[in-house]
Short mmCIF file of C-alpha atoms in Angstrom, two decimals:
data_model
loop_
_atom_site.label_atom_id
_atom_site.label_comp_id
_atom_site.label_asym_id
_atom_site.label_seq_id
_atom_site.Cartn_x
_atom_site.Cartn_y
_atom_site.Cartn_z
CA MET A 1062 0.03 0.14 0.01
CA LYS A 1063 1.07 3.66 -0.41
CA ILE A 1064 0.45 5.07 2.90
CA ILE A 1065 0.37 9.01 3.71
CA ILE A 1066 1.63 9.48 7.41
CA ILE A 1067 0.64 12.84 8.59
CA GLY A 1068 2.74 13.79 11.69
CA ALA A 1069 5.29 11.50 10.63
CA THR A 1070 8.06 13.36 12.40
CA GLY A 1071 6.54 13.13 15.82
CA THR A 1072 7.02 10.46 18.46
CA ILE A 1073 4.05 8.27 17.41
CA GLY A 1074 4.44 9.10 13.67
CA ARG A 1075 8.04 8.08 13.65
CA ALA A 1076 7.11 4.73 15.28
CA VAL A 1077 4.45 4.09 12.96
CA VAL A 1078 6.74 4.70 9.87
CA ASP A 1079 9.22 2.40 11.29
CA LEU A 1080 6.66 -0.56 11.73
CA LEU A 1081 5.00 0.06 8.40
CA ALA A 1082 8.05 0.92 5.96
CA PRO A 1083 9.39 -2.61 5.54
CA ASP A 1084 5.86 -3.62 3.98
CA HIS A 1085 4.54 -0.46 2.43
CA ASP A 1086 5.25 2.76 0.48
CA ILE A 1087 5.57 5.52 2.94
CA VAL A 1088 5.04 9.39 2.40
CA LYS A 1089 6.21 11.03 5.31
CA VAL A 1090 4.41 14.27 6.14
CA GLY A 1091 5.39 16.87 8.67
CA PHE A 1092 4.30 20.54 9.46
CA ARG A 1093 7.90 21.50 8.87
CA GLY A 1094 9.78 18.33 8.13
CA GLY A 1095 8.94 15.05 6.26
CA ASP A 1096 8.91 14.47 2.44
CA LEU A 1097 6.02 16.81 2.11
CA GLN A 1098 4.29 19.50 4.40
CA VAL A 1099 0.65 20.11 5.47
CA ASP A 1100 -0.86 22.55 7.76
CA ILE A 1101 -4.10 20.16 8.74
CA ALA A 1102 -5.89 23.65 9.78
CA SER A 1103 -6.06 24.58 6.21
CA LYS A 1104 -8.14 23.08 3.85
CA ASP A 1105 -5.93 24.42 0.97
CA SER A 1106 -2.99 22.86 2.43
CA ILE A 1107 -4.72 19.68 2.82
CA ARG A 1108 -5.90 19.76 -0.84
CA LYS A 1109 -2.41 20.52 -2.17
CA LEU A 1110 -1.09 17.40 -0.26
CA PHE A 1111 -3.41 15.04 -1.90
CA GLU A 1112 -2.74 16.65 -5.26
CA ASP A 1113 1.08 16.37 -4.85
CA VAL A 1114 1.10 12.99 -3.64
CA GLY A 1115 -1.29 11.75 -6.44
CA ASP A 1116 -2.41 7.82 -6.05
CA PHE A 1117 -2.53 6.55 -2.43
CA ASP A 1118 -4.22 3.99 -0.63
CA SER A 1119 -4.41 5.07 3.05
CA VAL A 1120 -3.98 8.08 5.32
CA VAL A 1121 -2.65 8.03 8.94
CA SER A 1122 -2.76 11.19 11.00
CA ALA A 1123 -0.95 11.32 14.20
CA ALA A 1124 -1.23 15.13 14.18
CA GLY A 1125 -3.21 18.02 15.74
CA LEU A 1126 -2.89 20.63 18.38
CA ALA A 1127 -5.18 21.08 21.24
CA LYS A 1128 -4.37 23.07 24.69
CA PHE A 1129 -4.04 21.43 28.09
CA GLY A 1130 -5.14 23.73 30.81
CA SER A 1131 -7.36 24.44 33.62
CA LEU A 1132 -11.06 25.40 33.22
CA ASP A 1133 -10.10 28.82 34.64
CA SER A 1134 -7.20 29.46 32.27
CA LEU A 1135 -8.42 28.16 29.01
CA GLY A 1136 -9.54 30.73 26.78
CA ASP A 1137 -11.77 30.90 23.83
CA GLU A 1138 -8.79 30.70 21.58
CA ASP A 1139 -7.61 27.67 23.29
CA TYR A 1140 -10.74 25.80 22.66
CA LEU A 1141 -11.01 27.08 19.14
CA LEU A 1142 -7.33 25.86 18.63
CA GLY A 1143 -8.46 22.12 19.23
CA LEU A 1144 -11.73 22.44 17.37
CA ALA A 1145 -9.89 23.89 14.32
CA ASN A 1146 -6.69 21.85 14.30
CA LYS A 1147 -6.96 18.59 16.07
CA LEU A 1148 -10.76 17.96 15.60
CA MET A 1149 -11.77 19.56 12.11
CA GLY A 1150 -8.14 19.29 10.90
CA GLN A 1151 -8.48 15.48 11.02
CA VAL A 1152 -12.05 15.56 10.01
CA ASN A 1153 -11.00 17.59 6.93
CA LEU A 1154 -8.43 14.91 6.10
CA VAL A 1155 -11.40 12.72 5.66
CA ARG A 1156 -13.98 15.08 4.01
CA ILE A 1157 -11.30 15.99 1.23
CA GLY A 1158 -9.17 12.85 1.01
CA ARG A 1159 -12.20 10.68 0.38
CA LYS A 1160 -12.34 12.37 -3.15
CA TYR A 1161 -8.65 11.37 -3.88
CA ILE A 1162 -8.08 8.18 -2.11
CA ASN A 1163 -7.90 4.75 -3.70
CA ASP A 1164 -10.79 2.37 -3.54
CA ASN A 1165 -10.87 0.18 -0.24
CA GLY A 1166 -8.43 2.73 1.15
CA SER A 1167 -8.43 3.77 4.83
CA PHE A 1168 -8.25 6.97 6.99
CA THR A 1169 -6.72 6.32 10.56
CA LEU A 1170 -7.33 9.51 12.91
CA THR A 1171 -5.73 10.12 16.40
CA SER A 1172 -8.08 10.73 19.37
CA GLY A 1173 -6.52 10.04 22.80
CA VAL A 1174 -7.25 8.32 26.28
CA LEU A 1175 -8.43 11.82 27.63
CA SER A 1176 -11.76 11.15 25.42
CA GLN A 1177 -12.85 8.56 28.09
CA ASN A 1178 -10.56 9.15 30.98
CA PRO A 1179 -10.32 12.90 31.66
CA MET A 1180 -8.04 14.47 34.22
CA PRO A 1181 -8.11 17.95 35.70
CA GLY A 1182 -7.07 20.27 32.82
CA SER A 1183 -8.21 18.19 29.79
CA SER A 1184 -11.71 19.89 29.14
CA SER A 1185 -10.69 21.04 25.71
CA ILE A 1186 -8.75 17.99 24.83
CA SER A 1187 -11.32 15.66 26.18
CA MET A 1188 -13.93 17.60 24.07
CA VAL A 1189 -11.86 17.29 20.93
CA ASN A 1190 -10.61 13.48 21.34
CA ALA A 1191 -14.43 12.50 21.84
CA GLY A 1192 -15.65 14.58 19.05
CA ILE A 1193 -13.22 12.73 16.68
CA GLU A 1194 -14.35 9.43 17.90
CA GLY A 1195 -17.93 10.59 17.16
CA PHE A 1196 -17.21 11.73 13.82
CA VAL A 1197 -15.24 8.33 12.94
CA ARG A 1198 -18.23 6.25 13.96
CA ALA A 1199 -20.56 8.16 11.92
CA ALA A 1200 -18.55 8.86 8.67
CA ALA A 1201 -17.69 5.37 8.50
CA LEU A 1202 -21.35 4.68 7.72
CA GLU A 1203 -21.03 6.87 4.59
CA THR A 1204 -17.69 6.25 2.85
CA GLN A 1205 -18.22 4.69 -0.39
CA ARG A 1206 -15.90 2.38 -2.63
CA GLY A 1207 -14.84 0.42 0.41
CA ILE A 1208 -13.16 2.95 2.25
CA ARG A 1209 -12.71 2.51 6.10
CA VAL A 1210 -12.50 5.34 8.85
CA ASN A 1211 -11.23 4.55 12.31
CA ALA A 1212 -9.54 6.53 14.99
CA VAL A 1213 -6.80 5.21 17.11
CA SER A 1214 -6.89 6.37 21.02
CA PRO A 1215 -3.34 6.21 22.33
CA ILE A 1216 -2.54 6.28 26.12
CA TRP A 1217 0.40 8.33 27.65
CA VAL A 1218 3.48 7.48 25.35
CA LYS A 1219 6.56 6.55 27.37
CA GLU A 1220 8.97 8.75 25.27
CA THR A 1221 6.65 11.73 25.61
CA LEU A 1222 6.41 11.43 29.35
CA GLU A 1223 10.29 11.15 29.39
CA VAL A 1224 10.65 14.39 27.40
CA LEU A 1225 8.07 16.09 29.85
CA GLY A 1226 10.18 15.15 32.80
CA MET A 1227 7.10 13.01 33.91
CA GLY A 1228 7.28 9.67 35.47
CA SER A 1229 7.38 7.29 32.45
CA SER A 1230 6.76 3.91 33.97
CA GLU A 1231 2.97 4.14 33.00
CA GLY A 1232 3.67 5.25 29.59
CA MET A 1233 3.50 2.88 26.74
CA PRO A 1234 6.53 2.68 24.21
CA ALA A 1235 5.69 4.39 20.85
CA GLU A 1236 6.56 0.99 18.99
CA LEU A 1237 3.68 -0.51 20.81
CA VAL A 1238 1.32 2.35 20.34
CA ALA A 1239 2.07 1.89 16.53
CA LEU A 1240 0.58 -1.59 16.66
CA ALA A 1241 -2.90 -0.36 16.85
CA TYR A 1242 -2.41 2.07 13.54
CA LYS A 1243 -0.87 -1.19 11.86
CA GLU A 1244 -4.26 -3.16 12.84
CA SER A 1245 -6.53 -0.25 11.45
CA LEU A 1246 -4.51 0.12 8.17
CA GLU A 1247 -4.16 -3.74 7.53
CA GLY A 1248 -7.24 -5.03 8.93
CA GLN A 1249 -10.95 -4.99 8.13
CA ARG A 1250 -12.03 -2.50 10.98
CA ASN A 1251 -14.38 0.27 10.01
CA GLY A 1252 -15.96 3.04 12.30
CA GLU A 1253 -13.89 1.84 15.42
CA VAL A 1254 -11.89 3.63 18.24
CA LEU A 1255 -8.83 1.36 18.64
CA ASP A 1256 -7.64 1.65 22.27
CA VAL A 1257 -3.90 0.91 21.96
CA ARG A 1258 -3.90 -1.23 24.91
CA HIS A 1259 -5.98 -3.82 23.19
CA PHE A 1260 -3.13 -4.09 20.58
CA ALA A 1261 0.14 -3.80 22.38
CA MET Z 1371 -34.05 25.21 43.66
CA LYS Z 1372 -34.18 27.99 41.10
CA ILE Z 1373 -33.34 26.25 37.86
CA ILE Z 1374 -32.73 28.10 34.55
CA ILE Z 1375 -34.15 25.87 31.74
CA ILE Z 1376 -32.51 27.06 28.24
CA GLY Z 1377 -34.70 25.52 25.36
CA ALA Z 1378 -37.74 25.89 27.74
CA THR Z 1379 -40.07 26.32 24.57
CA GLY Z 1380 -38.87 23.12 22.81
CA THR Z 1381 -40.23 19.68 23.02
CA ILE Z 1382 -37.81 18.46 25.54
CA GLY Z 1383 -37.59 21.65 27.35
CA ARG Z 1384 -41.37 21.99 28.04
CA ALA Z 1385 -41.62 18.34 29.22
CA VAL Z 1386 -38.61 19.22 31.71
CA VAL Z 1387 -40.49 22.37 32.62
CA ASP Z 1388 -43.74 20.51 33.31
CA LEU Z 1389 -42.06 17.81 35.40
CA LEU Z 1390 -40.04 20.32 37.65
CA ALA Z 1391 -42.43 23.14 38.08
CA PRO Z 1392 -44.33 21.73 41.18
CA ASP Z 1393 -41.26 21.37 43.22
CA HIS Z 1394 -38.96 24.44 41.97
CA ASP Z 1395 -38.78 27.89 40.88
CA ILE Z 1396 -38.40 27.61 36.93
CA VAL Z 1397 -36.70 30.48 34.82
CA LYS Z 1398 -37.81 29.45 31.15
CA VAL Z 1399 -35.40 30.69 28.54
CA GLY Z 1400 -35.86 30.46 24.90
CA PHE Z 1401 -34.50 31.72 21.47
CA ARG Z 1402 -37.44 33.95 20.83
CA GLY Z 1403 -39.93 32.86 23.60
CA GLY Z 1404 -39.84 32.08 27.40
CA ASP Z 1405 -39.59 34.58 30.29
CA LEU Z 1406 -35.98 35.47 29.23
CA GLN Z 1407 -34.19 34.96 25.81
CA VAL Z 1408 -30.64 33.82 24.85
CA ASP Z 1409 -28.54 32.99 21.93
CA ILE Z 1410 -26.25 30.44 23.22
CA ALA Z 1411 -24.02 30.95 20.26
CA SER Z 1412 -23.21 34.36 21.79
CA LYS Z 1413 -21.18 34.64 25.03
CA ASP Z 1414 -22.42 38.24 25.56
CA SER Z 1415 -25.88 36.95 25.28
CA ILE Z 1416 -25.27 34.11 27.82
CA ARG Z 1417 -23.37 36.56 30.21
CA LYS Z 1418 -26.66 39.02 30.05
CA LEU Z 1419 -28.85 36.08 30.97
CA PHE Z 1420 -27.08 35.17 33.99
CA GLU Z 1421 -26.72 38.94 35.23
CA ASP Z 1422 -30.47 39.43 34.47
CA VAL Z 1423 -31.62 36.10 36.35
CA GLY Z 1424 -29.36 36.86 39.48
CA ASP Z 1425 -29.01 34.02 42.01
CA PHE Z 1426 -29.65 30.69 40.81
CA ASP Z 1427 -28.98 26.88 41.51
CA SER Z 1428 -29.00 24.84 38.18
CA VAL Z 1429 -29.00 25.18 34.56
CA VAL Z 1430 -30.49 22.68 32.03
CA SER Z 1431 -29.84 23.22 28.43
CA ALA Z 1432 -31.94 21.46 26.04
CA ALA Z 1433 -30.77 23.67 23.23
CA GLY Z 1434 -28.33 23.66 20.45
CA LEU Z 1435 -28.44 23.59 16.72
CA ALA Z 1436 -26.39 21.13 14.64
CA LYS Z 1437 -26.82 20.19 11.01
CA PHE Z 1438 -27.95 16.67 9.76
CA GLY Z 1439 -26.79 15.74 6.26
CA SER Z 1440 -24.70 13.37 4.19
CA LEU Z 1441 -20.92 13.63 4.23
CA ASP Z 1442 -21.23 14.92 0.47
CA SER Z 1443 -23.81 17.67 1.29
CA LEU Z 1444 -22.54 18.94 4.35
CA GLY Z 1445 -20.30 22.13 3.98
CA ASP Z 1446 -17.81 23.94 6.30
CA GLU Z 1447 -20.64 26.19 7.56
CA ASP Z 1448 -22.71 23.14 8.63
CA TYR Z 1449 -19.81 21.68 10.57
CA LEU Z 1450 -19.20 25.17 12.01
CA LEU Z 1451 -22.80 25.81 13.02
CA GLY Z 1452 -22.55 22.55 15.26
CA LEU Z 1453 -19.29 23.59 16.92
CA ALA Z 1454 -20.23 27.15 17.54
CA ASN Z 1455 -23.83 26.47 18.61
CA LYS Z 1456 -24.96 23.03 20.05
CA LEU Z 1457 -21.01 22.39 21.21
CA MET Z 1458 -19.37 25.61 22.34
CA GLY Z 1459 -22.90 27.22 23.21
CA GLN Z 1460 -23.57 24.59 26.07
CA VAL Z 1461 -19.67 24.43 27.07
CA ASN Z 1462 -19.80 28.32 27.20
CA LEU Z 1463 -22.92 27.91 29.51
CA VAL Z 1464 -20.58 26.11 32.05
CA ARG Z 1465 -17.69 28.20 31.59
CA ILE Z 1466 -19.35 31.44 32.19
CA GLY Z 1467 -22.26 30.13 34.42
CA ARG Z 1468 -20.04 28.51 37.06
CA LYS Z 1469 -18.96 32.19 38.04
CA TYR Z 1470 -22.55 32.97 38.76
CA ILE Z 1471 -24.07 29.67 40.00
CA ASN Z 1472 -24.72 28.84 43.65
CA ASP Z 1473 -22.75 26.49 45.67
CA ASN Z 1474 -23.78 22.97 45.01
CA GLY Z 1475 -25.46 23.83 41.79
CA SER Z 1476 -25.55 21.86 38.75
CA PHE Z 1477 -25.31 22.20 34.80
CA THR Z 1478 -27.10 19.60 32.73
CA LEU Z 1479 -26.29 19.71 29.07
CA THR Z 1480 -27.83 17.74 26.14
CA SER Z 1481 -25.97 15.61 23.81
CA GLY Z 1482 -27.73 12.70 21.92
CA VAL Z 1483 -28.00 9.05 20.77
CA LEU Z 1484 -26.12 9.85 17.68
CA SER Z 1485 -22.83 10.25 19.62
CA GLN Z 1486 -22.68 6.56 20.35
CA ASN Z 1487 -25.21 5.24 17.91
CA PRO Z 1488 -24.68 6.94 14.74
CA MET Z 1489 -26.83 6.75 11.28
CA PRO Z 1490 -26.08 7.92 7.73
CA GLY Z 1491 -25.89 11.57 7.71
CA SER Z 1492 -25.12 12.19 11.39
CA SER Z 1493 -21.31 12.90 11.06
CA SER Z 1494 -21.49 16.38 12.19
CA ILE Z 1495 -24.02 15.60 14.89
CA SER Z 1496 -22.37 12.67 16.24
CA MET Z 1497 -19.06 14.56 16.42
CA VAL Z 1498 -20.90 17.60 18.40
CA ASN Z 1499 -22.64 15.30 20.64
CA ALA Z 1500 -19.71 13.24 21.43
CA GLY Z 1501 -17.64 16.46 22.19
CA ILE Z 1502 -20.19 17.39 24.71
CA GLU Z 1503 -19.96 14.30 26.34
CA GLY Z 1504 -15.99 14.48 26.40
CA PHE Z 1505 -16.25 18.04 27.78
CA VAL Z 1506 -18.66 17.15 30.64
CA ARG Z 1507 -16.66 14.31 31.89
CA ALA Z 1508 -13.76 16.47 32.08
CA ALA Z 1509 -15.35 19.62 33.24
CA ALA Z 1510 -16.76 17.71 36.19
CA LEU Z 1511 -13.24 17.37 37.61
CA GLU Z 1512 -12.63 20.91 38.06
CA THR Z 1513 -15.85 22.76 38.93
CA GLN Z 1514 -15.33 23.75 42.66
CA ARG Z 1515 -17.74 24.73 45.40
CA GLY Z 1516 -19.60 21.51 44.87
CA ILE Z 1517 -21.05 22.29 41.34
CA ARG Z 1518 -21.77 19.22 39.35
CA VAL Z 1519 -21.93 18.88 35.31
CA ASN Z 1520 -23.71 16.18 33.44
CA ALA Z 1521 -25.09 15.73 30.17
CA VAL Z 1522 -28.34 14.02 29.29
CA SER Z 1523 -28.32 11.75 25.98
CA PRO Z 1524 -31.88 11.48 24.59
CA ILE Z 1525 -33.03 9.05 21.96
CA TRP Z 1526 -35.43 10.18 19.29
CA VAL Z 1527 -38.49 11.76 21.01
CA LYS Z 1528 -41.81 10.63 19.90
CA GLU Z 1529 -43.55 13.89 19.74
CA THR Z 1530 -40.47 14.95 17.30
CA LEU Z 1531 -40.84 12.03 15.22
CA GLU Z 1532 -44.57 12.92 14.69
CA VAL Z 1533 -43.68 16.15 13.69
CA LEU Z 1534 -41.26 15.01 11.23
CA GLY Z 1535 -43.90 12.54 9.70
CA MET Z 1536 -41.57 9.72 10.72
CA GLY Z 1537 -42.64 6.42 12.28
CA SER Z 1538 -42.89 7.31 15.95
CA SER Z 1539 -43.18 3.90 17.57
CA GLU Z 1540 -39.47 3.73 18.40
CA GLY Z 1541 -39.68 7.26 20.01
CA MET Z 1542 -39.75 8.08 23.61
CA PRO Z 1543 -42.47 10.35 24.80
CA ALA Z 1544 -40.75 13.68 26.21
CA GLU Z 1545 -42.31 13.24 29.70
CA LEU Z 1546 -40.27 10.15 29.92
CA VAL Z 1547 -37.31 11.85 28.36
CA ALA Z 1548 -37.50 14.38 30.98
CA LEU Z 1549 -37.01 12.01 34.01
CA ALA Z 1550 -33.14 11.84 33.09
CA TYR Z 1551 -32.94 15.66 33.49
CA LYS Z 1552 -34.63 15.29 36.89
CA GLU Z 1553 -32.05 12.79 37.96
CA SER Z 1554 -29.31 14.95 37.01
CA LEU Z 1555 -30.59 18.01 38.89
CA GLU Z 1556 -31.84 16.13 41.95
CA GLY Z 1557 -29.37 13.43 42.24
CA GLN Z 1558 -25.56 13.45 43.24
CA ARG Z 1559 -24.13 12.46 39.85
CA ASN Z 1560 -21.30 14.29 38.35
CA GLY Z 1561 -19.34 13.89 35.15
CA GLU Z 1562 -21.88 11.65 33.79
CA VAL Z 1563 -23.69 11.04 30.42
CA LEU Z 1564 -27.43 9.96 31.25
CA ASP Z 1565 -28.93 7.84 28.69
CA VAL Z 1566 -32.65 8.50 28.99
CA ARG Z 1567 -33.45 4.73 28.47
CA HIS Z 1568 -31.86 4.06 31.92
CA PHE Z 1569 -34.41 6.43 33.71
CA ALA Z 1570 -37.84 6.25 31.90
#
């Protein structure tokens, strides 16, 4: 398969690239780095990406910004960031990409554990992640030509916790997180939210 | 309790008013009708509502616009309507209202069955409803002064199906839907999504 991996320079994206590269043709896409660049908050940028890539079978998104912060500290612009970037950015990958993707292709978006298991400070991220999951369940009912849509819900990634200087014993190594993306890509699931803990 | 019911002139709102009026002081709020008016898509309008009401104990929202339509027919403005109105409108009731509400008060928002049980055409509504549920779970961890936040998830309402000319045998009468709102208001739940089928 020819697979576009958006967020390919991030912690999860790199692990997905490493896992899939031996068996597939990978197009690595970053915001600044990668083979090609995209700003998922811009529909024009998304459209240009798909035009530039040409023929492809699958899209993996491990990209999207949203703001962590207390109810008291989050401003309107913080909620809007998550809605415009992590939520509608990924939704627009499906809305636009379904016109370009090959028959029987797939889209795999990224939500996150805070959707279902929130913590203080996650009101915007939990909202955005849950929204992604709601969209995926519904959009999967309408994609024609055998196209599938799923979301992967990662827990905290071990390497990310280490960078943040937080205890990493609870984190999952990115190479194990990547297994859920592989299942979404290579399996037959559609409209599902894959909890990475079930595939590691 | 003094309870602000937003969407009080709608099918569900009217049933909630009828159920709660014997035991509580109700402020009926509509977009056009009711004792007071609010446009939940406007933070200024929300702020004015709470200033005008003064002291209150609870807010029920059975309001919010989002667009039903196929992936092919929904435009950017349709997704934005749901995000700005049903999702952020209700989120902003909590963000703003928590500064005005009495100790041990509660917010009860409305999501909907399409969050978890989508149908073709529900991609925007499913996204919005799931986002409301994600927000409620997270925000409930941070509301101080004993304030609670829940969402009620209605299934199709019998009266609504009749108005739409659709088969109403599967619908739930609004007076039964209202029971979940009563449980959210009078019980001790916090951060929960109340499926109306469990309370009817």
